[in-house]
Short mmCIF file of C-alpha atoms and ligand atoms in Angstrom, two decimals:
data_model
loop_
_atom_site.label_atom_id
_atom_site.label_comp_id
_atom_site.label_asym_id
_atom_site.label_seq_id
_atom_site.Cartn_x
_atom_site.Cartn_y
_atom_site.Cartn_z
CA MET A 1 27.66 12.71 -0.93
CA GLU A 2 24.50 13.77 -2.75
CA GLU A 3 21.54 14.02 -0.43
CA ALA A 4 19.01 11.21 -0.98
CA ARG A 5 15.77 12.27 -2.68
CA LYS A 6 12.91 12.61 -0.23
CA LYS A 7 10.15 10.16 -1.16
CA VAL A 8 6.89 11.73 -2.26
CA VAL A 9 3.61 10.95 -0.53
CA LEU A 10 0.13 11.86 -1.72
CA SER A 11 -3.20 11.09 -0.14
CA GLY A 12 -6.69 12.49 0.18
CA ILE A 13 -9.97 12.20 2.02
CA GLN A 14 -13.32 13.28 0.64
CA PRO A 15 -14.73 16.27 2.54
CA SER A 16 -18.18 14.72 2.24
CA GLY A 17 -19.03 15.02 5.94
CA THR A 18 -17.33 14.90 9.30
CA LEU A 19 -14.36 12.54 9.37
CA THR A 20 -14.74 9.30 11.31
CA ILE A 21 -12.31 7.50 13.58
CA GLY A 22 -11.91 5.13 10.60
CA ASN A 23 -10.56 8.00 8.49
CA TYR A 24 -8.38 9.14 11.38
CA LEU A 25 -6.93 5.77 12.41
CA GLY A 26 -6.85 4.32 8.89
CA ALA A 27 -5.41 7.33 7.09
CA LEU A 28 -4.95 10.73 8.72
CA ARG A 29 -2.90 9.61 11.70
CA ASN A 30 -0.41 7.87 9.41
CA TRP A 31 -0.13 11.02 7.37
CA THR A 32 1.07 12.96 10.40
CA LYS A 33 3.76 10.35 11.07
CA MET A 34 5.15 10.79 7.57
CA GLN A 35 5.39 14.56 7.45
CA ASP A 36 8.96 14.83 8.74
CA ASP A 37 10.57 12.28 6.48
CA PHE A 38 8.63 12.56 3.23
CA LEU A 39 7.59 15.25 0.81
CA CYS A 40 3.86 15.17 1.52
CA TYR A 41 0.87 16.35 -0.52
CA TYR A 42 -2.40 15.96 1.34
CA MET A 43 -5.57 17.03 -0.34
CA LEU A 44 -9.24 17.43 0.30
CA ALA A 45 -10.73 15.33 -2.48
CA ASP A 46 -13.69 17.61 -3.13
CA LEU A 47 -13.98 16.72 -6.84
CA HIS A 48 -14.59 13.14 -5.75
CA THR A 49 -17.45 14.08 -3.41
CA ILE A 50 -19.87 15.11 -6.17
CA THR A 51 -20.11 11.53 -7.43
CA VAL A 52 -22.74 11.47 -4.68
CA ARG A 53 -25.14 14.42 -4.53
CA GLN A 54 -23.95 17.13 -2.08
CA VAL A 55 -25.71 20.18 -0.66
CA PRO A 56 -23.51 23.07 -1.91
CA ALA A 57 -23.48 25.10 1.32
CA GLU A 58 -22.68 21.97 3.31
CA LEU A 59 -19.89 20.96 0.96
CA ARG A 60 -18.27 24.38 1.30
CA GLN A 61 -18.50 24.17 5.08
CA ASN A 62 -17.23 20.57 5.12
CA CYS A 63 -14.17 21.62 3.11
CA LEU A 64 -13.23 24.21 5.69
CA LYS A 65 -13.99 21.88 8.58
CA THR A 66 -12.00 19.01 7.09
CA ALA A 67 -9.03 21.33 6.55
CA ALA A 68 -9.30 22.28 10.24
CA VAL A 69 -9.46 18.60 11.23
CA TYR A 70 -6.32 17.87 9.18
CA LEU A 71 -4.45 20.56 11.10
CA ALA A 72 -6.01 19.61 14.43
CA ALA A 73 -4.82 16.04 13.87
CA GLY A 74 -1.28 17.40 13.76
CA LEU A 75 -0.49 18.15 10.12
CA ASP A 76 1.84 21.12 9.90
CA PRO A 77 1.31 23.33 6.84
CA GLU A 78 4.95 24.43 7.06
CA LYS A 79 6.04 20.85 6.42
CA ILE A 80 3.39 19.57 4.04
CA THR A 81 1.34 20.88 1.14
CA LEU A 82 -2.33 20.88 2.10
CA PHE A 83 -4.72 21.74 -0.71
CA LEU A 84 -8.18 21.50 -2.19
CA GLN A 85 -8.32 19.28 -5.27
CA SER A 86 -10.75 21.58 -7.12
CA MET A 87 -8.29 24.49 -6.84
CA VAL A 88 -5.76 22.59 -8.97
CA PRO A 89 -7.31 22.16 -12.45
CA ALA A 90 -4.58 19.73 -13.55
CA HIS A 91 -6.42 16.94 -11.66
CA SER A 92 -9.44 17.13 -13.96
CA GLN A 93 -7.24 17.65 -17.01
CA LEU A 94 -5.05 14.62 -16.42
CA ALA A 95 -8.08 12.51 -15.47
CA TRP A 96 -9.50 12.98 -18.98
CA VAL A 97 -6.27 11.84 -20.59
CA LEU A 98 -6.02 8.83 -18.28
CA ASP A 99 -9.66 7.91 -18.99
CA CYS A 100 -8.44 7.10 -22.48
CA TYR A 101 -5.81 4.73 -21.09
CA THR A 102 -8.16 2.86 -18.76
CA MET A 103 -10.20 -0.13 -19.85
CA MET A 104 -13.91 -0.57 -19.08
CA GLY A 105 -13.10 -4.06 -17.85
CA GLU A 106 -10.75 -2.60 -15.23
CA LEU A 107 -13.38 -0.17 -13.97
CA ASN A 108 -16.01 -2.92 -13.89
CA ARG A 109 -13.93 -4.75 -11.31
CA MET A 110 -13.83 -1.88 -8.78
CA THR A 111 -15.64 -2.96 -5.63
CA GLN A 112 -16.27 0.57 -4.37
CA PHE A 113 -18.23 1.29 -7.56
CA LYS A 114 -20.35 -1.77 -6.97
CA ASP A 115 -20.94 -0.84 -3.29
CA LYS A 116 -21.74 2.79 -3.99
CA SER A 117 -24.03 2.07 -6.92
CA ALA A 118 -25.96 -0.33 -4.72
CA ARG A 119 -26.24 2.35 -2.02
CA HIS A 120 -27.16 5.16 -4.45
CA ALA A 121 -29.21 3.22 -6.99
CA ASP A 122 -31.04 6.39 -8.06
CA ASN A 123 -27.82 8.16 -9.11
CA ILE A 124 -25.37 5.77 -10.77
CA ASN A 125 -23.52 8.42 -12.75
CA GLY A 126 -20.45 8.33 -14.97
CA GLY A 127 -18.35 10.05 -12.31
CA LEU A 128 -18.95 7.23 -9.85
CA TYR A 129 -17.70 4.85 -12.52
CA THR A 130 -14.57 6.80 -13.55
CA TYR A 131 -13.77 7.93 -9.99
CA PRO A 132 -10.68 5.65 -9.77
CA VAL A 133 -9.21 7.35 -12.85
CA LEU A 134 -9.45 10.75 -11.18
CA MET A 135 -7.78 9.19 -8.17
CA ALA A 136 -5.01 7.85 -10.40
CA ALA A 137 -4.55 11.37 -11.78
CA ASP A 138 -4.31 12.73 -8.20
CA ILE A 139 -1.52 10.33 -7.42
CA LEU A 140 0.41 10.35 -10.68
CA LEU A 141 0.49 14.17 -11.02
CA TYR A 142 2.79 14.38 -8.00
CA GLN A 143 5.00 11.43 -9.01
CA ALA A 144 4.09 9.89 -5.64
CA ASP A 145 6.13 6.98 -4.30
CA CYS A 146 3.58 6.01 -1.68
CA VAL A 147 -0.07 6.50 -0.95
CA PRO A 148 -1.11 5.98 2.70
CA VAL A 149 -4.73 4.74 2.67
CA GLY A 150 -7.11 2.38 4.40
CA LYS A 151 -7.63 -1.11 3.00
CA ASP A 152 -10.69 -0.17 0.95
CA GLN A 153 -8.54 2.02 -1.32
CA ILE A 154 -5.82 -0.51 -2.18
CA GLN A 155 -7.65 -1.65 -5.28
CA HIS A 156 -7.71 1.93 -6.57
CA VAL A 157 -3.99 2.40 -5.98
CA GLU A 158 -3.36 -0.87 -7.84
CA LEU A 159 -5.32 0.54 -10.77
CA ALA A 160 -3.22 3.73 -10.66
CA ARG A 161 -0.13 1.50 -10.94
CA ASP A 162 -1.58 -0.33 -13.94
CA ILE A 163 -2.48 2.93 -15.68
CA ALA A 164 1.00 4.36 -14.99
CA ASN A 165 2.70 1.24 -16.33
CA ARG A 166 0.51 1.23 -19.41
CA PHE A 167 1.19 4.90 -20.19
CA ASN A 168 4.92 4.50 -19.55
CA GLY A 169 4.92 1.48 -21.83
CA VAL A 170 3.14 3.22 -24.71
CA TYR A 171 5.34 6.34 -24.55
CA SER A 172 8.36 6.40 -22.28
CA GLU A 173 8.95 6.78 -18.54
CA THR A 174 6.45 9.51 -17.57
CA PHE A 175 4.95 8.53 -14.23
CA ARG A 176 6.51 7.08 -11.11
CA VAL A 177 4.65 3.87 -10.22
CA PRO A 178 3.15 4.37 -6.72
CA GLU A 179 2.67 1.94 -3.86
CA ALA A 180 -0.18 1.76 -1.35
CA LEU A 181 0.79 1.95 2.31
CA THR A 182 -1.52 0.59 5.01
CA THR A 183 -1.16 -0.10 8.69
CA GLN A 184 -2.25 -3.37 10.21
CA ASN A 185 -5.12 -3.23 12.67
CA SER A 186 -6.48 0.20 11.87
CA ALA A 187 -6.58 -0.26 8.08
CA SER A 188 -10.22 -1.27 8.25
CA ILE A 189 -12.30 -0.05 11.17
CA ARG A 190 -15.75 -1.63 10.99
CA SER A 191 -19.17 -0.16 11.73
CA LEU A 192 -20.15 -0.57 15.40
CA SER A 193 -23.71 -1.51 14.51
CA ASP A 194 -22.76 -3.90 11.69
CA PRO A 195 -19.12 -4.95 12.04
CA THR A 196 -19.21 -6.82 8.73
CA LYS A 197 -19.30 -3.37 7.05
CA LYS A 198 -16.63 -0.68 6.99
CA MET A 199 -17.24 2.37 9.17
CA SER A 200 -18.02 5.17 6.77
CA LYS A 201 -18.63 8.90 7.12
CA SER A 202 -21.67 8.83 4.86
CA GLU A 203 -23.43 6.35 7.14
CA SER A 204 -25.22 8.21 9.89
CA GLY A 205 -26.43 6.41 12.99
CA ASP A 206 -24.72 4.79 15.91
CA GLY A 207 -22.35 2.60 13.90
CA THR A 208 -19.99 5.50 13.13
CA ILE A 209 -17.91 7.55 15.55
CA PHE A 210 -17.11 10.98 14.17
CA VAL A 211 -13.95 12.75 15.28
CA LEU A 212 -16.10 15.67 16.47
CA ASP A 213 -18.46 13.52 18.56
CA PRO A 214 -18.61 14.69 22.22
CA LYS A 215 -17.54 12.25 24.93
CA ASP A 216 -21.05 11.18 26.01
CA VAL A 217 -21.92 10.29 22.41
CA VAL A 218 -18.69 8.27 21.99
CA LEU A 219 -19.38 6.35 25.21
CA ARG A 220 -22.98 5.67 24.20
CA LYS A 221 -22.11 4.46 20.69
CA ILE A 222 -19.43 2.11 21.99
CA ARG A 223 -21.67 0.83 24.77
CA LYS A 224 -24.26 -0.07 22.11
CA ALA A 225 -21.71 -1.69 19.78
CA VAL A 226 -22.79 -5.09 18.49
CA THR A 227 -20.81 -7.96 20.05
CA ASP A 228 -21.41 -11.69 20.54
CA SER A 229 -22.58 -13.93 23.37
CA ASP A 230 -19.17 -15.42 24.15
CA GLY A 231 -18.43 -12.76 26.78
CA GLU A 232 -14.64 -13.14 26.69
CA VAL A 233 -12.40 -10.31 25.45
CA ARG A 234 -10.27 -12.28 23.02
CA ARG A 235 -9.67 -12.13 19.29
CA ALA A 236 -11.23 -14.99 17.37
CA GLU A 237 -12.55 -15.79 13.93
CA GLY A 238 -16.16 -14.70 13.55
CA LYS A 239 -16.14 -12.40 16.63
CA HIS A 240 -16.39 -9.38 14.31
CA GLY A 241 -17.62 -6.91 16.93
CA ILE A 242 -14.98 -7.72 19.55
CA ASN A 243 -12.21 -7.95 16.95
CA ASN A 244 -13.20 -4.49 15.77
CA LEU A 245 -13.25 -3.01 19.29
CA MET A 246 -9.86 -4.62 19.93
CA ASN A 247 -8.53 -3.05 16.73
CA ILE A 248 -9.79 0.35 17.84
CA TYR A 249 -8.45 -0.01 21.38
CA SER A 250 -5.11 -1.25 20.14
CA ALA A 251 -4.82 1.55 17.56
CA VAL A 252 -5.62 4.20 20.17
CA THR A 253 -3.55 2.89 23.10
CA GLY A 254 -0.75 1.08 21.27
CA LYS A 255 -1.46 -2.10 23.30
CA THR A 256 -1.05 -5.50 21.65
CA ASP A 257 -3.77 -8.17 21.50
CA GLY A 258 -2.00 -10.14 24.24
CA GLU A 259 -1.88 -7.11 26.54
CA ILE A 260 -5.55 -6.36 25.94
CA GLU A 261 -6.59 -9.95 26.56
CA ARG A 262 -4.64 -9.99 29.85
CA GLU A 263 -6.02 -6.61 30.92
CA PHE A 264 -9.62 -7.82 30.50
CA ALA A 265 -9.23 -11.47 31.51
CA GLY A 266 -12.25 -12.46 33.61
CA LYS A 267 -13.95 -9.10 32.98
CA GLY A 268 -17.05 -8.67 30.86
CA TYR A 269 -17.68 -6.78 27.64
CA GLY A 270 -19.23 -3.89 29.59
CA GLU A 271 -15.96 -3.05 31.30
CA PHE A 272 -14.01 -3.43 28.05
CA LYS A 273 -16.40 -1.17 26.15
CA LEU A 274 -16.08 1.51 28.83
CA ALA A 275 -12.28 1.41 28.54
CA VAL A 276 -12.46 1.62 24.73
CA GLY A 277 -14.91 4.53 25.01
CA GLU A 278 -12.72 6.44 27.48
CA ALA A 279 -9.61 5.93 25.36
CA VAL A 280 -11.32 7.06 22.15
CA ALA A 281 -12.96 10.07 23.86
CA ASP A 282 -9.60 11.16 25.33
CA LEU A 283 -7.94 11.00 21.95
CA LEU A 284 -10.76 12.89 20.25
CA GLY A 285 -10.91 15.50 23.03
CA GLY A 286 -7.43 16.69 22.13
CA ILE A 287 -8.25 16.90 18.42
CA GLN A 288 -11.52 18.73 19.15
CA ARG A 289 -9.81 21.46 21.19
CA GLU A 290 -7.37 22.12 18.36
CA PHE A 291 -10.19 21.98 15.82
CA GLU A 292 -12.06 24.78 17.60
CA ARG A 293 -8.93 26.88 17.65
CA TYR A 294 -8.43 26.55 13.87
CA MET A 295 -12.10 27.10 13.06
CA ALA A 296 -11.93 30.39 14.95
CA ASP A 297 -9.24 31.60 12.52
CA LYS A 298 -10.75 31.28 9.05
CA ALA A 299 -8.24 33.73 7.57
CA PHE A 300 -5.41 31.40 8.54
CA LEU A 301 -7.17 28.34 7.07
CA ASN A 302 -7.83 30.23 3.83
CA GLN A 303 -4.20 31.26 3.61
CA VAL A 304 -3.04 27.67 4.10
CA LEU A 305 -5.36 26.53 1.29
CA ILE A 306 -4.28 29.29 -1.10
CA GLU A 307 -0.57 28.65 -0.56
CA GLY A 308 -1.14 24.89 -0.74
CA ALA A 309 -2.91 25.15 -4.10
CA GLU A 310 -0.09 27.28 -5.49
CA ARG A 311 2.58 24.79 -4.47
CA ALA A 312 0.54 21.81 -5.67
CA SER A 313 -0.25 23.48 -9.02
CA TYR A 314 3.40 24.07 -9.74
CA VAL A 315 4.25 20.37 -9.44
CA ALA A 316 1.03 19.11 -11.05
CA ASN A 317 1.35 21.40 -14.08
CA LYS A 318 4.85 20.14 -14.75
CA THR A 319 3.60 16.55 -15.01
CA LEU A 320 0.57 17.59 -17.05
CA ALA A 321 2.74 19.47 -19.57
CA LYS A 322 4.92 16.39 -19.95
CA VAL A 323 1.86 14.21 -20.58
CA TYR A 324 0.35 16.63 -23.11
CA ARG A 325 3.65 16.66 -25.00
CA LYS A 326 3.91 12.88 -25.03
CA VAL A 327 0.41 12.23 -26.30
CA GLY A 328 1.02 14.72 -29.12
CA PHE A 329 -1.05 17.80 -28.28
CA TYR A 330 0.28 20.74 -30.31
CA ASP A 331 1.03 23.90 -28.34
CA PRO A 332 2.27 26.85 -30.43
CA ARG A 333 3.81 28.42 -27.30
CA ARG A 334 6.38 25.65 -27.04
P1 LIG B 1 -17.64 7.98 2.30
O1 LIG B 1 -18.52 7.38 3.35
O2 LIG B 1 -17.96 9.41 1.97
O3 LIG B 1 -17.42 7.11 1.12
P2 LIG B 1 -15.33 7.21 3.81
O4 LIG B 1 -15.59 7.38 5.26
O5 LIG B 1 -15.38 5.84 3.26
O6 LIG B 1 -16.24 8.15 2.98
P3 LIG B 1 -13.10 8.21 2.31
O7 LIG B 1 -13.08 9.67 2.07
O8 LIG B 1 -13.59 7.34 1.21
O9 LIG B 1 -13.94 7.88 3.59
O10 LIG B 1 -11.69 7.71 2.79
C1 LIG B 1 -10.63 8.50 3.24
C2 LIG B 1 -9.50 7.67 3.77
O11 LIG B 1 -9.91 7.03 4.99
C3 LIG B 1 -9.06 6.54 2.84
O12 LIG B 1 -7.66 6.38 2.94
C4 LIG B 1 -9.75 5.35 3.38
O13 LIG B 1 -9.08 4.15 3.08
C5 LIG B 1 -9.71 5.63 4.88
N1 LIG B 1 -10.83 4.99 5.55
C6 LIG B 1 -12.14 5.24 5.34
N2 LIG B 1 -12.90 4.48 6.13
C7 LIG B 1 -12.05 3.71 6.85
C8 LIG B 1 -12.23 2.71 7.85
N3 LIG B 1 -13.43 2.35 8.25
N4 LIG B 1 -11.13 2.12 8.38
C9 LIG B 1 -9.89 2.49 7.98
N5 LIG B 1 -9.66 3.42 7.05
C10 LIG B 1 -10.71 4.04 6.48
N1 LIG B 2 -10.72 7.73 -3.07
C1 LIG B 2 -10.22 8.08 -1.79
C2 LIG B 2 -9.96 9.54 -1.62
C3 LIG B 2 -8.93 9.92 -2.57
C4 LIG B 2 -7.55 9.54 -2.52
C5 LIG B 2 -6.95 10.12 -3.66
C6 LIG B 2 -6.77 8.79 -1.65
C7 LIG B 2 -9.10 10.66 -3.69
N2 LIG B 2 -7.93 10.80 -4.33
C8 LIG B 2 -5.62 9.96 -3.96
C9 LIG B 2 -5.43 8.61 -1.95
C10 LIG B 2 -4.85 9.19 -3.09
C11 LIG B 2 -11.14 7.61 -0.75
O1 LIG B 2 -10.71 7.52 0.29
N3 LIG B 2 -12.36 7.35 -1.02
#
């Protein structure tokens, strides 16, 4: 019997700072679980980062560090293709074409654009607005079947589907129509200082736990996490802080809500927070040791990125050539 086609996965994280436990639990950890059974392309979405002003030296360093975090989290470059988006020009090239198949009305609906333009009111640039089109290009170039992301990115994957369907409808079957893949509790980790907001790597302060935070910092941030006055460890509507800590604890330990509620029955928030802190710090400790090991071997990281870009380019250029042909660009070499 013919061997079944391995499904294709593509995802990315912006190397715009140190990754957070939101990035890890909402995205990266799921990526590692998929690497044996899927054909995986994982990128550092550096083109996306300049929608918000970056310090060049820091961006360069963050790219290397994020690549090291990917590997430290368990991604195996022998199994997956790990690459930097800016090293594969087809992303920018396809994005331009897709811009012309995306409606202003669709982009106006994107909630991330609204959030980010409110946060960066002094720099509402065109890139911030067309960002979801570049993301659609990222996904469609690899003919991805699924895109493992946190909840905040589902709207962008839906747009990629709409663009793919539109293009396929105008011409003929060109792009595979992708699906977003999220996990339950960890799909939206909230800020510890304001649990109505998503934890985000560009928010500094005590609301965000970074994967490279040392244990004492993790314990302190969780101890200071905003909760309520109810005092009982139990999930309930409106208890945003406790619900969030339960999500984190459950994602890290694998325990269900029922198990957590039994474990902390009659105990206060202080004891619960300590347990959450210890569990998170233990998890991060392992990642941090591996991170240091990779950072000490820059030559290896560079090699992974060079080989990754070569493999990614091969696949991406095939799709791009198909698109150029379909829209009618004349190429005397063909
Ligand atoms: P920035 O603050 O720079 O906008 P971010 O922390 O929001 O960054 P992204 O690079 O936008 O992170 O996201 C990378 C991946 O991590 C995406 O799949 C996104 O859905 C996921 N993710 C980000 N924040 C969270 C969160 N708080 N909970 C769960 N998943 C998250
Ligand atoms: N927009 C994403 C990062 C990203 C991405 C992608 C995720 C860029 N391109 C393609 C999945 C697939 C974000 O997390 N902010």
